mmCIF file of C-alpha atoms and ligand atoms in Angstrom:
data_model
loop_
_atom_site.group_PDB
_atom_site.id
_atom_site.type_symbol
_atom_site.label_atom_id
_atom_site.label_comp_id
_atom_site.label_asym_id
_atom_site.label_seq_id
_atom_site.Cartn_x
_atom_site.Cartn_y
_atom_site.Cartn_z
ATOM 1 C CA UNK A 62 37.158 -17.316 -36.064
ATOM 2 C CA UNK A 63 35.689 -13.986 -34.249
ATOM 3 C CA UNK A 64 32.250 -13.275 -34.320
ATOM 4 C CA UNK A 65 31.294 -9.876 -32.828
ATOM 5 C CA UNK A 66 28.147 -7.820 -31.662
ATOM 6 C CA UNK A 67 25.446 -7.255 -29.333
ATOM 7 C CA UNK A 68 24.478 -10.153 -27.444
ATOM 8 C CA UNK A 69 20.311 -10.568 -27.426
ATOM 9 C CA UNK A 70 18.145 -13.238 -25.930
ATOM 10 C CA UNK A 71 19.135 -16.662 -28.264
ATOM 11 C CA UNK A 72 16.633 -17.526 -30.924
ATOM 12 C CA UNK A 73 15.288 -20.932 -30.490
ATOM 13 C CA UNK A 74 13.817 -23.880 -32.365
ATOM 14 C CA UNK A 75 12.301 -26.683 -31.070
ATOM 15 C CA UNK A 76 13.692 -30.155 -31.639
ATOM 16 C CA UNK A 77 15.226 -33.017 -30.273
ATOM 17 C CA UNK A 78 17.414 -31.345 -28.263
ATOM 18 C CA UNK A 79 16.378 -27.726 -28.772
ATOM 19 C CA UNK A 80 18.268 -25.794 -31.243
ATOM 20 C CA UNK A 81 20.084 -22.245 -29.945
ATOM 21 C CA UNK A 82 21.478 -19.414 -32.203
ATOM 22 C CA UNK A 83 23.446 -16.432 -31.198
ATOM 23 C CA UNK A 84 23.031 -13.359 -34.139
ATOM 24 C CA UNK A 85 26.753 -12.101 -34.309
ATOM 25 C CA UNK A 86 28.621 -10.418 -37.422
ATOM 26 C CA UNK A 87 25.179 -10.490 -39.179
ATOM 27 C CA UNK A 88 25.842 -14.479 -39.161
ATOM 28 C CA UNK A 89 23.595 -16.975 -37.348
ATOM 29 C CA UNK A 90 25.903 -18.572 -35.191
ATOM 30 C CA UNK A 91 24.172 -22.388 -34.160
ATOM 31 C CA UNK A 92 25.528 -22.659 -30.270
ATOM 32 C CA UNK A 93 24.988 -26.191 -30.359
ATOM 33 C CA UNK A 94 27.700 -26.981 -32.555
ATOM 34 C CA UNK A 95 30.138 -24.876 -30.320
ATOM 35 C CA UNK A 96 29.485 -27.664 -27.697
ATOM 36 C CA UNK A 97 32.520 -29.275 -26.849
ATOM 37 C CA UNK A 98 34.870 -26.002 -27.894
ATOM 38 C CA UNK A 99 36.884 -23.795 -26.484
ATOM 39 C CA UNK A 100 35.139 -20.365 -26.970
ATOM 40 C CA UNK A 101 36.264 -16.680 -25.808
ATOM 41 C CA UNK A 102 34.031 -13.937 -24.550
ATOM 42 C CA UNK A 103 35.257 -10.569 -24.873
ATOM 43 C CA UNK A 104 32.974 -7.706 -23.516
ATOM 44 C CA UNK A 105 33.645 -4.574 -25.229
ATOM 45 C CA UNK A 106 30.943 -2.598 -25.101
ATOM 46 C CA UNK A 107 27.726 -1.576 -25.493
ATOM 47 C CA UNK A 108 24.592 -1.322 -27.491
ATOM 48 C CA UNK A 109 21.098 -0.035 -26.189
ATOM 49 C CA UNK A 110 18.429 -2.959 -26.997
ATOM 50 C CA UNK A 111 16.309 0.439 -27.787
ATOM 51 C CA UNK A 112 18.375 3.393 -29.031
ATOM 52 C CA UNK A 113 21.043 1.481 -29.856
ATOM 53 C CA UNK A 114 24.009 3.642 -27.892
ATOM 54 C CA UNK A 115 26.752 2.885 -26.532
ATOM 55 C CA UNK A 116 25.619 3.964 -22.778
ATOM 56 C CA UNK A 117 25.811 1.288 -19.996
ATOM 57 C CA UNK A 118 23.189 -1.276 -20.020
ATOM 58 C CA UNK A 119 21.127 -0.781 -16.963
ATOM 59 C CA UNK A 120 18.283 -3.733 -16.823
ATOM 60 C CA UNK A 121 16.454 -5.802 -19.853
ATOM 61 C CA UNK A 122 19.257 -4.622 -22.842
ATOM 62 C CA UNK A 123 17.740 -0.936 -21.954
ATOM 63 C CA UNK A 124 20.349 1.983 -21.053
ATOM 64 C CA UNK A 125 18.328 3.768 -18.438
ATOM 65 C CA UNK A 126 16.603 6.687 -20.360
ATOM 66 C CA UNK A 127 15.383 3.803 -22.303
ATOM 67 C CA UNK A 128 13.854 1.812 -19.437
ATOM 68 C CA UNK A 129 12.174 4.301 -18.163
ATOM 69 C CA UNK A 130 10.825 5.977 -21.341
ATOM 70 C CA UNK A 131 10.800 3.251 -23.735
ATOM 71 C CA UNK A 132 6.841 1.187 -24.121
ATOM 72 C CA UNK A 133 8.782 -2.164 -24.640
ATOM 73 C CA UNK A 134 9.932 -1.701 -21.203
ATOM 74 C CA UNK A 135 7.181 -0.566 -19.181
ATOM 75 C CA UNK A 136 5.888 -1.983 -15.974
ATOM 76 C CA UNK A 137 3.115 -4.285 -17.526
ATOM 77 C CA UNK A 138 6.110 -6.345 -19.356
ATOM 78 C CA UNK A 139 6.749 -7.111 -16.264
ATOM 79 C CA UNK A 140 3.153 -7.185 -14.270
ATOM 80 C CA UNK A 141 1.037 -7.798 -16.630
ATOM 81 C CA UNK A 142 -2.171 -7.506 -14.261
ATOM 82 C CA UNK A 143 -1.457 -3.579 -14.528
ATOM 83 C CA UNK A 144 -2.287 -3.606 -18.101
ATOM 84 C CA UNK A 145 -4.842 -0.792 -19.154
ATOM 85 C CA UNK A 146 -4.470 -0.370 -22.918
ATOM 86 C CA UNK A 147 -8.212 -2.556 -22.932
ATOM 87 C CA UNK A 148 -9.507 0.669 -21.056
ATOM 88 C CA UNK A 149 -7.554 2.819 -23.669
ATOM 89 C CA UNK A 150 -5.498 3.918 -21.093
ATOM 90 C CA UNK A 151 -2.083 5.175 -21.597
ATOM 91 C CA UNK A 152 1.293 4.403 -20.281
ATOM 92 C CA UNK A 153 3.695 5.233 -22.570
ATOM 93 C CA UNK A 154 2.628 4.741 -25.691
ATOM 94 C CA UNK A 155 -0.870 3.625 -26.102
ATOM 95 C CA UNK A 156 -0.651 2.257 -29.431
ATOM 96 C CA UNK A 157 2.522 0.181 -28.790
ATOM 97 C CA UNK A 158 0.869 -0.827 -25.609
ATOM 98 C CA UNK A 159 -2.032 -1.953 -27.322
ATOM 99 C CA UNK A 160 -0.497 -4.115 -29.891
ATOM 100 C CA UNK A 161 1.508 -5.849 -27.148
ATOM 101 C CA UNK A 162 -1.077 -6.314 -24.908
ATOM 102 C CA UNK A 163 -4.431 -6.474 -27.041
ATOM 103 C CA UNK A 164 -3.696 -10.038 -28.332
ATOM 104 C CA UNK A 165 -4.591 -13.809 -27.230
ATOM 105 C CA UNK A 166 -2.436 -14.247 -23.882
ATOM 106 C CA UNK A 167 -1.584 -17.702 -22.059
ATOM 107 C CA UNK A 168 -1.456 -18.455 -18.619
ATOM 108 C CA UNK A 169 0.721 -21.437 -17.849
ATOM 109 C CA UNK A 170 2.527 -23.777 -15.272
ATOM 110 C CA UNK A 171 5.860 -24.678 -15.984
ATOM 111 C CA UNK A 172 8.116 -26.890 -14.644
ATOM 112 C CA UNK A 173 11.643 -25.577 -13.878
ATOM 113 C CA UNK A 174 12.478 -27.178 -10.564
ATOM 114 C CA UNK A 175 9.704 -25.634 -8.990
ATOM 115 C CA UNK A 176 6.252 -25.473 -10.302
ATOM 116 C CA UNK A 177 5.122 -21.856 -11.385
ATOM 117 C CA UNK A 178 2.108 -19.937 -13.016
ATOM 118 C CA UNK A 179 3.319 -17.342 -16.087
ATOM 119 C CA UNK A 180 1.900 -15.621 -18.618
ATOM 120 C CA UNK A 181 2.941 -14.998 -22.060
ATOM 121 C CA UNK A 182 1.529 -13.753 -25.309
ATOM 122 C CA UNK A 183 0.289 -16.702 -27.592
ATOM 123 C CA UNK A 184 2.753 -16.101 -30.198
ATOM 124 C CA UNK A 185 5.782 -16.513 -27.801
ATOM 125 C CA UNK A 186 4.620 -20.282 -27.028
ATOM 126 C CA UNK A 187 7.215 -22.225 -26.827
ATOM 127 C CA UNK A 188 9.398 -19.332 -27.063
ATOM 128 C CA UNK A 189 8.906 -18.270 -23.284
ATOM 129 C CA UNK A 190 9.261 -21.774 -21.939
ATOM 130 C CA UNK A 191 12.695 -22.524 -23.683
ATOM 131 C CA UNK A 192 13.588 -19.052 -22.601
ATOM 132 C CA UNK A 193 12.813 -20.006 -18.738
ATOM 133 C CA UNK A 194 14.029 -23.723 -19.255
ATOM 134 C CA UNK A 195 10.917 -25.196 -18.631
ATOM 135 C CA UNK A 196 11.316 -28.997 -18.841
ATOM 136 C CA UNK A 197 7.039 -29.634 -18.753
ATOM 137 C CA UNK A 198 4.764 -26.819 -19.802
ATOM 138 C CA UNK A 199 0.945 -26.938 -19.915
ATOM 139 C CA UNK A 200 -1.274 -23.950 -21.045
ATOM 140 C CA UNK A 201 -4.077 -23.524 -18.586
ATOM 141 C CA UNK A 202 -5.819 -20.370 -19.641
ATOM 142 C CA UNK A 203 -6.367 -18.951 -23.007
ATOM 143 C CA UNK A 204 -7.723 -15.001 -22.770
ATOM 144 C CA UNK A 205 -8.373 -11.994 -24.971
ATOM 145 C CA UNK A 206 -5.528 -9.907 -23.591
ATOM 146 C CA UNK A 207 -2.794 -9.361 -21.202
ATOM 147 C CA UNK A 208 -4.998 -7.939 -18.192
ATOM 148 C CA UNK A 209 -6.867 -11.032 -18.247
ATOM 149 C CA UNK A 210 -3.771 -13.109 -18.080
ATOM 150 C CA UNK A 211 -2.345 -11.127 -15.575
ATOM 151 C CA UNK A 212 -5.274 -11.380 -13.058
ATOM 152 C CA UNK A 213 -5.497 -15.333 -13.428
ATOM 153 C CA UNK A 214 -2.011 -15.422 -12.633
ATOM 154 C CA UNK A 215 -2.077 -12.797 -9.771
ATOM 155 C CA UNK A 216 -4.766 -14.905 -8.029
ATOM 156 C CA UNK A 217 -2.516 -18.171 -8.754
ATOM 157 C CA UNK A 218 1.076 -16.660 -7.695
ATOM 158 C CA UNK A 219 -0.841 -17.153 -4.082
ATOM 159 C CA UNK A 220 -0.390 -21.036 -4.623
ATOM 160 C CA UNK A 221 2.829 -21.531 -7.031
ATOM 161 C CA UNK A 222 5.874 -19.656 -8.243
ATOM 162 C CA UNK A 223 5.972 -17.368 -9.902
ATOM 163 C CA UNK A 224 9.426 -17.043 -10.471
ATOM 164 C CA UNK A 225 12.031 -19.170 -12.037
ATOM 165 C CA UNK A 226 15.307 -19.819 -9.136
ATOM 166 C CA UNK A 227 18.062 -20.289 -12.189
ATOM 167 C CA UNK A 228 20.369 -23.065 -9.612
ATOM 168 C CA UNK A 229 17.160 -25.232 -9.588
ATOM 169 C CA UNK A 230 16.194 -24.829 -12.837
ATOM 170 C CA UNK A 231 19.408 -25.742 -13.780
ATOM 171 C CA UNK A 232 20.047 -28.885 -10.980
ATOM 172 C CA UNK A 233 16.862 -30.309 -12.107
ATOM 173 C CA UNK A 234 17.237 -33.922 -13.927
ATOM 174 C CA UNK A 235 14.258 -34.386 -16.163
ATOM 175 C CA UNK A 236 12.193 -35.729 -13.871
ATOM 176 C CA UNK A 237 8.317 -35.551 -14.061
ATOM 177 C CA UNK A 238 5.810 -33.786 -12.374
ATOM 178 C CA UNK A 239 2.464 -34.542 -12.938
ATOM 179 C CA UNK A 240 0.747 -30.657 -14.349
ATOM 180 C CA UNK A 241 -2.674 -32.097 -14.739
ATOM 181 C CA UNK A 242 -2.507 -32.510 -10.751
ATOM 182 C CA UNK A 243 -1.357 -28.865 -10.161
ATOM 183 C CA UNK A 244 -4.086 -27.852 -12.791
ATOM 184 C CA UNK A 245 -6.486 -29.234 -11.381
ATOM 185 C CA UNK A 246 -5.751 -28.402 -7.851
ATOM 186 C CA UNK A 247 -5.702 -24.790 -8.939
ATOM 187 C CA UNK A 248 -8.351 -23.347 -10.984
ATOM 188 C CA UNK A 249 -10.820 -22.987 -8.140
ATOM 189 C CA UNK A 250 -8.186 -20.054 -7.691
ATOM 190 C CA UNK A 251 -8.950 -18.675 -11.247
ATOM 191 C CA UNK A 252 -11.335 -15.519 -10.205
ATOM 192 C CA UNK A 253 -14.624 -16.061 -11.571
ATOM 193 C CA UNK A 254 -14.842 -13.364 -14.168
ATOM 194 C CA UNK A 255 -11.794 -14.919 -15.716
ATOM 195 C CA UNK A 256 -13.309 -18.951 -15.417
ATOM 196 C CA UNK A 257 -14.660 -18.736 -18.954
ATOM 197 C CA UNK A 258 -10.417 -19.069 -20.467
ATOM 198 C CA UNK A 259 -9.941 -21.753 -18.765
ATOM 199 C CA UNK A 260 -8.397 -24.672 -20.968
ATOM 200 C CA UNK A 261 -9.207 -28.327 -19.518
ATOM 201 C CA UNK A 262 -7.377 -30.449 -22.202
ATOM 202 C CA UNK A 263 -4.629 -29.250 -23.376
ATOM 203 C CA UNK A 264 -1.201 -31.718 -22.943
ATOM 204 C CA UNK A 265 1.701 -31.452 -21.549
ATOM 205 C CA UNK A 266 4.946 -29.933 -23.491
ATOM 206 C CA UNK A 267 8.071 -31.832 -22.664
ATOM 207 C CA UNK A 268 11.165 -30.150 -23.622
ATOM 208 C CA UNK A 269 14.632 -31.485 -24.039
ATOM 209 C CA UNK A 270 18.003 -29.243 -23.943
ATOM 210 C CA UNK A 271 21.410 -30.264 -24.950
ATOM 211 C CA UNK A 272 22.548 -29.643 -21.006
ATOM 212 C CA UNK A 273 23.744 -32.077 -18.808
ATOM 213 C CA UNK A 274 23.653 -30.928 -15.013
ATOM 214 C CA UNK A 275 26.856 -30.212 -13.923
ATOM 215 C CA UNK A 276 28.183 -31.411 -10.248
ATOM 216 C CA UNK A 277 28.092 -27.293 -9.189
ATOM 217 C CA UNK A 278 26.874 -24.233 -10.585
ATOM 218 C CA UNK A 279 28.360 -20.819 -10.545
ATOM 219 C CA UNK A 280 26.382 -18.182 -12.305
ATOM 220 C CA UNK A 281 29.092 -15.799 -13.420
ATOM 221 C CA UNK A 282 29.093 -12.324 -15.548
ATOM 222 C CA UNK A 283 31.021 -10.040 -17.838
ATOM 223 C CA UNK A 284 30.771 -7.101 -15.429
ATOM 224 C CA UNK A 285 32.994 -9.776 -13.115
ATOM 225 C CA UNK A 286 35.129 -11.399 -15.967
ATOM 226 C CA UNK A 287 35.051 -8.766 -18.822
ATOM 227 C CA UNK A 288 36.864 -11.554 -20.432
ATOM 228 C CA UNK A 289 36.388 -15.272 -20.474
ATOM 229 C CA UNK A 290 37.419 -18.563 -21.834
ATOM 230 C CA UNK A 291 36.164 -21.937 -21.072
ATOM 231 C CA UNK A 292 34.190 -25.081 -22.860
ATOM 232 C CA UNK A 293 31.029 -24.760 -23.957
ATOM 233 C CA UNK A 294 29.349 -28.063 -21.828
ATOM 234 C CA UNK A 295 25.526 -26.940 -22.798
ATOM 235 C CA UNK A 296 22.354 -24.687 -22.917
ATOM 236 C CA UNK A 297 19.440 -24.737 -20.623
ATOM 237 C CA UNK A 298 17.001 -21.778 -20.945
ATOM 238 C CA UNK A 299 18.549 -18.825 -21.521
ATOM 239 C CA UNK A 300 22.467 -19.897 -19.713
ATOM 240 C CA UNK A 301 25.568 -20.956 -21.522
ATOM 241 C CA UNK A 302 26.924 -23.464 -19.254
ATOM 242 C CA UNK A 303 30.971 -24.033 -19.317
ATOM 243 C CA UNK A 304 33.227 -26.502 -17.804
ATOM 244 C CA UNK A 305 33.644 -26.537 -14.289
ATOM 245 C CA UNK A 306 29.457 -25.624 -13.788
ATOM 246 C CA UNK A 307 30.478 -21.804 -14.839
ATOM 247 C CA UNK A 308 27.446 -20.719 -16.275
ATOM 248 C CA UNK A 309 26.064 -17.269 -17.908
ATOM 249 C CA UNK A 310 22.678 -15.761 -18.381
ATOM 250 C CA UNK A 311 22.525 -14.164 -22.026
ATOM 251 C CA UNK A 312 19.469 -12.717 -21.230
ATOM 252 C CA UNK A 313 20.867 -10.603 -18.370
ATOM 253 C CA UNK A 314 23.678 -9.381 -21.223
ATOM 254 C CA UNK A 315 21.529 -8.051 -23.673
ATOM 255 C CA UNK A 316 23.138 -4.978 -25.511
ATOM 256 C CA UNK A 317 26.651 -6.171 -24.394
ATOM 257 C CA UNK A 318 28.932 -5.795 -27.027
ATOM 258 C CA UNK A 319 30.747 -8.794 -27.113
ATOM 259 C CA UNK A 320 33.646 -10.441 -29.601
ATOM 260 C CA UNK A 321 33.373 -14.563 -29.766
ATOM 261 C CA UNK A 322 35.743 -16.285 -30.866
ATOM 262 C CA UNK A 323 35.922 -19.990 -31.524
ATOM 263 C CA UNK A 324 39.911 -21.307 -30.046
ATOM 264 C CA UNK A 325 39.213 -24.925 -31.520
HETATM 265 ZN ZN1 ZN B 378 18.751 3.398 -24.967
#
Protein backbone atom coordinates (compact mmCIF):
# COMPACT_ATOMS: atom_id res chain seq x y z
CA UNK A 1 0.00 0.00 0.00
CA UNK A 2 1.35 3.74 -0.88
CA UNK A 3 0.15 6.53 0.88
CA UNK A 4 1.37 9.91 -0.47
CA UNK A 5 1.50 13.72 0.48
CA UNK A 6 2.80 16.42 2.49
CA UNK A 7 4.14 15.40 5.66
CA UNK A 8 2.73 17.90 8.72
CA UNK A 9 3.31 17.77 12.42
CA UNK A 10 1.30 14.18 13.54
CA UNK A 11 -2.07 14.68 15.09
CA UNK A 12 -2.26 13.25 18.49
CA UNK A 13 -4.63 11.75 21.03
CA UNK A 14 -4.04 11.04 24.34
CA UNK A 15 -4.25 7.51 25.70
CA UNK A 16 -2.56 4.73 27.06
CA UNK A 17 0.13 4.88 24.97
CA UNK A 18 -0.55 8.04 22.99
CA UNK A 19 -2.16 7.63 19.72
CA UNK A 20 -0.18 9.22 16.38
CA UNK A 21 -1.72 9.82 12.87
CA UNK A 22 0.00 10.84 9.75
CA UNK A 23 -2.78 12.69 7.08
CA UNK A 24 -1.64 11.06 3.69
CA UNK A 25 -3.87 10.35 0.45
CA UNK A 26 -6.68 12.24 2.31
CA UNK A 27 -6.60 8.96 4.67
CA UNK A 28 -5.76 9.07 8.39
CA UNK A 29 -3.01 6.83 8.56
CA UNK A 30 -2.78 5.49 12.65
CA UNK A 31 1.33 5.20 12.98
CA UNK A 32 0.92 3.03 15.79
CA UNK A 33 -0.27 0.19 13.97
CA UNK A 34 2.74 0.52 11.47
CA UNK A 35 4.87 -0.47 14.56
CA UNK A 36 6.63 -3.48 13.91
CA UNK A 37 6.57 -2.94 9.78
CA UNK A 38 8.66 -2.43 7.28
CA UNK A 39 7.76 1.08 5.90
CA UNK A 40 9.37 3.20 2.88
CA UNK A 41 9.92 6.91 2.77
CA UNK A 42 10.16 8.42 -0.49
CA UNK A 43 10.79 12.27 -0.63
CA UNK A 44 9.53 13.69 -3.72
CA UNK A 45 8.82 16.94 -3.28
CA UNK A 46 7.41 19.74 -1.98
CA UNK A 47 4.49 21.60 -0.61
CA UNK A 48 4.59 25.13 1.14
CA UNK A 49 2.81 24.67 4.74
CA UNK A 50 1.49 28.35 3.55
CA UNK A 51 1.14 28.81 -0.22
CA UNK A 52 1.18 25.48 -0.86
CA UNK A 53 4.11 25.44 -3.82
CA UNK A 54 6.28 23.35 -4.74
CA UNK A 55 9.48 25.66 -3.74
CA UNK A 56 12.05 24.21 -1.25
CA UNK A 57 11.05 24.14 2.27
CA UNK A 58 13.25 26.51 4.10
CA UNK A 59 12.30 26.35 8.09
CA UNK A 60 8.76 25.47 9.94
CA UNK A 61 6.93 23.80 6.47
CA UNK A 62 7.41 27.63 5.12
CA UNK A 63 9.25 28.15 1.59
CA UNK A 64 11.10 31.32 2.37
CA UNK A 65 8.83 34.15 0.96
CA UNK A 66 6.48 32.51 3.27
CA UNK A 67 8.58 32.72 6.44
CA UNK A 68 9.31 35.88 6.14
CA UNK A 69 5.94 37.31 5.01
CA UNK A 70 3.57 34.89 6.30
CA UNK A 71 1.79 35.99 10.27
CA UNK A 72 1.82 32.20 11.19
CA UNK A 73 5.46 32.48 11.02
CA UNK A 74 6.48 35.55 12.59
CA UNK A 75 9.01 36.08 15.29
CA UNK A 76 6.52 35.97 18.32
CA UNK A 77 5.72 32.12 17.30
CA UNK A 78 8.82 31.79 18.24
CA UNK A 79 9.48 34.56 21.20
CA UNK A 80 6.52 35.05 22.40
CA UNK A 81 7.68 37.91 24.95
CA UNK A 82 7.83 40.17 21.65
CA UNK A 83 4.19 39.96 21.27
CA UNK A 84 2.45 43.45 20.71
CA UNK A 85 -0.95 42.72 19.16
CA UNK A 86 -2.31 43.67 23.16
CA UNK A 87 -0.85 47.22 22.26
CA UNK A 88 -2.56 46.90 18.77
CA UNK A 89 0.60 46.84 17.32
CA UNK A 90 1.32 45.34 14.05
CA UNK A 91 3.67 42.81 12.71
CA UNK A 92 2.35 41.31 9.92
CA UNK A 93 -0.96 41.02 10.14
CA UNK A 94 -2.57 42.48 13.13
CA UNK A 95 -5.68 40.67 13.06
CA UNK A 96 -4.10 37.20 12.58
CA UNK A 97 -1.70 38.25 15.23
CA UNK A 98 -4.33 39.04 17.48
CA UNK A 99 -6.32 35.93 17.30
CA UNK A 100 -3.14 33.93 17.92
CA UNK A 101 -1.92 35.80 20.55
CA UNK A 102 -5.06 37.49 22.32
CA UNK A 103 -6.17 34.18 23.98
CA UNK A 104 -5.59 32.33 27.51
CA UNK A 105 -1.73 31.27 27.29
CA UNK A 106 0.13 28.62 29.63
CA UNK A 107 3.38 28.72 30.99
CA UNK A 108 4.72 25.30 31.85
CA UNK A 109 7.66 22.96 32.98
CA UNK A 110 8.07 19.94 31.22
CA UNK A 111 10.00 17.13 31.63
CA UNK A 112 11.96 15.86 28.58
CA UNK A 113 15.30 14.85 30.03
CA UNK A 114 15.91 18.14 31.21
CA UNK A 115 13.52 20.29 33.03
CA UNK A 116 12.26 23.40 30.95
CA UNK A 117 9.79 26.45 31.16
CA UNK A 118 7.42 26.84 27.73
CA UNK A 119 4.63 28.49 26.78
CA UNK A 120 1.76 27.52 24.74
CA UNK A 121 -1.72 28.67 23.94
CA UNK A 122 -4.40 26.92 26.22
CA UNK A 123 -6.00 25.15 23.47
CA UNK A 124 -2.74 23.33 22.39
CA UNK A 125 -2.56 21.59 26.01
CA UNK A 126 -1.58 18.51 25.71
CA UNK A 127 -0.95 19.05 22.17
CA UNK A 128 2.49 20.93 22.76
CA UNK A 129 3.73 18.48 25.34
CA UNK A 130 3.21 15.28 23.13
CA UNK A 131 4.67 17.38 20.40
CA UNK A 132 8.01 18.03 22.61
CA UNK A 133 7.78 14.46 24.27
CA UNK A 134 7.26 15.62 27.53
CA UNK A 135 7.04 12.61 29.87
CA UNK A 136 5.66 15.04 33.17
CA UNK A 137 4.02 18.35 32.42
CA UNK A 138 2.63 20.80 35.00
CA UNK A 139 0.94 24.18 34.08
CA UNK A 140 2.33 26.87 36.29
CA UNK A 141 0.88 30.07 34.95
CA UNK A 142 -2.42 30.74 33.42
CA UNK A 143 -2.49 34.51 31.61
CA UNK A 144 -4.66 36.63 29.34
CA UNK A 145 -2.32 36.50 26.37
CA UNK A 146 0.87 35.55 24.81
CA UNK A 147 3.02 38.67 26.08
CA UNK A 148 2.21 37.71 29.46
CA UNK A 149 3.33 34.19 28.92
CA UNK A 150 6.24 35.17 27.25
CA UNK A 151 7.62 37.48 30.04
CA UNK A 152 7.03 34.74 32.86
CA UNK A 153 8.95 32.50 30.83
CA UNK A 154 11.73 35.01 29.79
CA UNK A 155 12.38 35.68 33.51
CA UNK A 156 12.32 31.69 34.12
CA UNK A 157 14.59 30.59 30.97
CA UNK A 158 17.32 32.27 33.55
CA UNK A 159 16.81 29.09 35.82
CA UNK A 160 15.60 26.08 33.40
CA UNK A 161 15.56 25.12 29.75
CA UNK A 162 14.13 26.34 27.64
CA UNK A 163 14.77 24.13 24.97
CA UNK A 164 14.08 20.55 24.32
CA UNK A 165 17.89 18.49 23.39
CA UNK A 166 15.92 15.67 21.08
CA UNK A 167 19.01 12.69 22.19
CA UNK A 168 17.87 13.30 25.83
CA UNK A 169 14.50 13.56 25.32
CA UNK A 170 14.66 10.56 23.59
CA UNK A 171 17.38 8.48 26.11
CA UNK A 172 15.19 9.36 28.92
CA UNK A 173 13.46 6.16 30.72
CA UNK A 174 10.34 7.36 32.42
CA UNK A 175 11.74 8.26 35.34
CA UNK A 176 10.27 10.95 37.72
CA UNK A 177 11.08 14.24 38.60
CA UNK A 178 9.40 15.83 41.19
CA UNK A 179 7.65 19.45 39.22
CA UNK A 180 6.07 20.63 42.39
CA UNK A 181 9.87 21.06 43.64
CA UNK A 182 10.95 23.01 40.48
CA UNK A 183 7.60 25.01 40.87
CA UNK A 184 8.07 25.93 43.80
CA UNK A 185 11.67 26.77 43.67
CA UNK A 186 10.81 29.08 40.82
CA UNK A 187 8.05 31.45 41.02
CA UNK A 188 9.91 33.96 43.15
CA UNK A 189 11.34 34.38 39.48
CA UNK A 190 7.79 35.13 38.07
CA UNK A 191 8.10 39.19 37.71
CA UNK A 192 5.68 40.72 39.90
CA UNK A 193 3.27 42.25 37.46
CA UNK A 194 2.78 38.77 36.12
CA UNK A 195 2.39 36.98 40.03
CA UNK A 196 -1.38 37.30 39.83
CA UNK A 197 -1.39 33.90 36.86
CA UNK A 198 0.26 32.03 38.88
CA UNK A 199 -1.41 28.46 39.31
CA UNK A 200 -0.47 26.70 42.80
CA UNK A 201 -2.46 23.40 42.36
CA UNK A 202 -2.60 22.17 39.39
CA UNK A 203 -1.14 18.20 38.97
CA UNK A 204 1.16 16.74 37.23
CA UNK A 205 0.49 15.24 33.50
CA UNK A 206 2.24 11.96 32.99
CA UNK A 207 2.45 10.89 29.51
CA UNK A 208 3.17 7.53 28.04
CA UNK A 209 4.48 6.88 24.26
CA UNK A 210 4.64 3.66 22.46
CA UNK A 211 8.76 4.16 22.32
CA UNK A 212 11.13 2.09 23.82
CA UNK A 213 14.72 3.76 24.09
CA UNK A 214 16.85 2.35 21.76
CA UNK A 215 20.70 1.38 22.70
CA UNK A 216 21.84 4.59 20.15
CA UNK A 217 20.24 7.30 18.44
CA UNK A 218 20.91 8.74 15.08
CA UNK A 219 18.70 11.57 14.07
CA UNK A 220 18.65 11.22 10.31
CA UNK A 221 16.79 13.25 7.30
CA UNK A 222 15.38 13.11 3.82
CA UNK A 223 17.68 15.87 2.56
CA UNK A 224 20.50 12.96 3.59
CA UNK A 225 18.47 9.77 2.55
CA UNK A 226 15.86 11.11 0.00
CA UNK A 227 14.84 7.57 0.32
CA UNK A 228 14.49 5.23 3.23
CA UNK A 229 13.43 1.91 4.49
CA UNK A 230 13.59 0.51 7.89
CA UNK A 231 11.11 -0.78 10.93
CA UNK A 232 9.03 1.34 12.50
CA UNK A 233 10.34 0.56 16.49
CA UNK A 234 8.18 3.72 17.98
CA UNK A 235 7.09 7.42 18.46
CA UNK A 236 8.27 9.82 21.04
CA UNK A 237 7.27 13.50 20.49
CA UNK A 238 7.36 14.44 17.24
CA UNK A 239 10.34 11.43 15.88
CA UNK A 240 9.64 8.22 14.09
CA UNK A 241 12.13 6.00 15.56
CA UNK A 242 13.41 2.87 13.26
CA UNK A 243 15.49 -0.09 13.91
CA UNK A 244 18.93 0.34 14.59
CA UNK A 245 18.03 3.90 16.85
CA UNK A 246 17.54 5.72 13.22
CA UNK A 247 15.22 8.22 14.08
CA UNK A 248 13.35 11.27 12.14
CA UNK A 249 11.83 14.51 13.20
CA UNK A 250 8.42 14.99 11.21
CA UNK A 251 8.19 18.23 12.43
CA UNK A 252 11.44 19.40 10.79
CA UNK A 253 9.75 17.79 7.31
CA UNK A 254 6.78 19.66 7.15
CA UNK A 255 5.71 20.39 3.44
CA UNK A 256 7.90 17.42 2.25
CA UNK A 257 6.20 15.61 -0.23
CA UNK A 258 6.61 12.24 0.65
CA UNK A 259 5.18 8.60 -0.77
CA UNK A 260 4.76 5.81 2.25
CA UNK A 261 4.46 2.77 1.60
CA UNK A 262 3.75 -0.13 3.90
CA UNK A 263 6.43 -3.43 2.58
CA UNK A 264 4.66 -5.84 5.19
ZN1 LIG B 1 5.09 29.41 0.61
Amino acid sequence: MIFEGPFLKMPTSIGNPIQYYLNLSQDLLSVNQLIGKIITLKHIGYSCVNCGKNEKIFRMGFCKKCFFESPYASETIIRPELSKAHLGEEERDLEIEKEIQLQPHIVYLAYTGDVKVGVTRETQVPTRWIDQGATLALPIAKTENRYQAGMIEVALKNHLADKTNYKKMLSEQGEYVDLYEFRNRVKEYIPEDFRLFYLADETIVSLDYPYTVPEKINAFTLDKFPTFSSVLRGIKGQYLCFDDGNVMNVRNHEGYVVQLEIIK
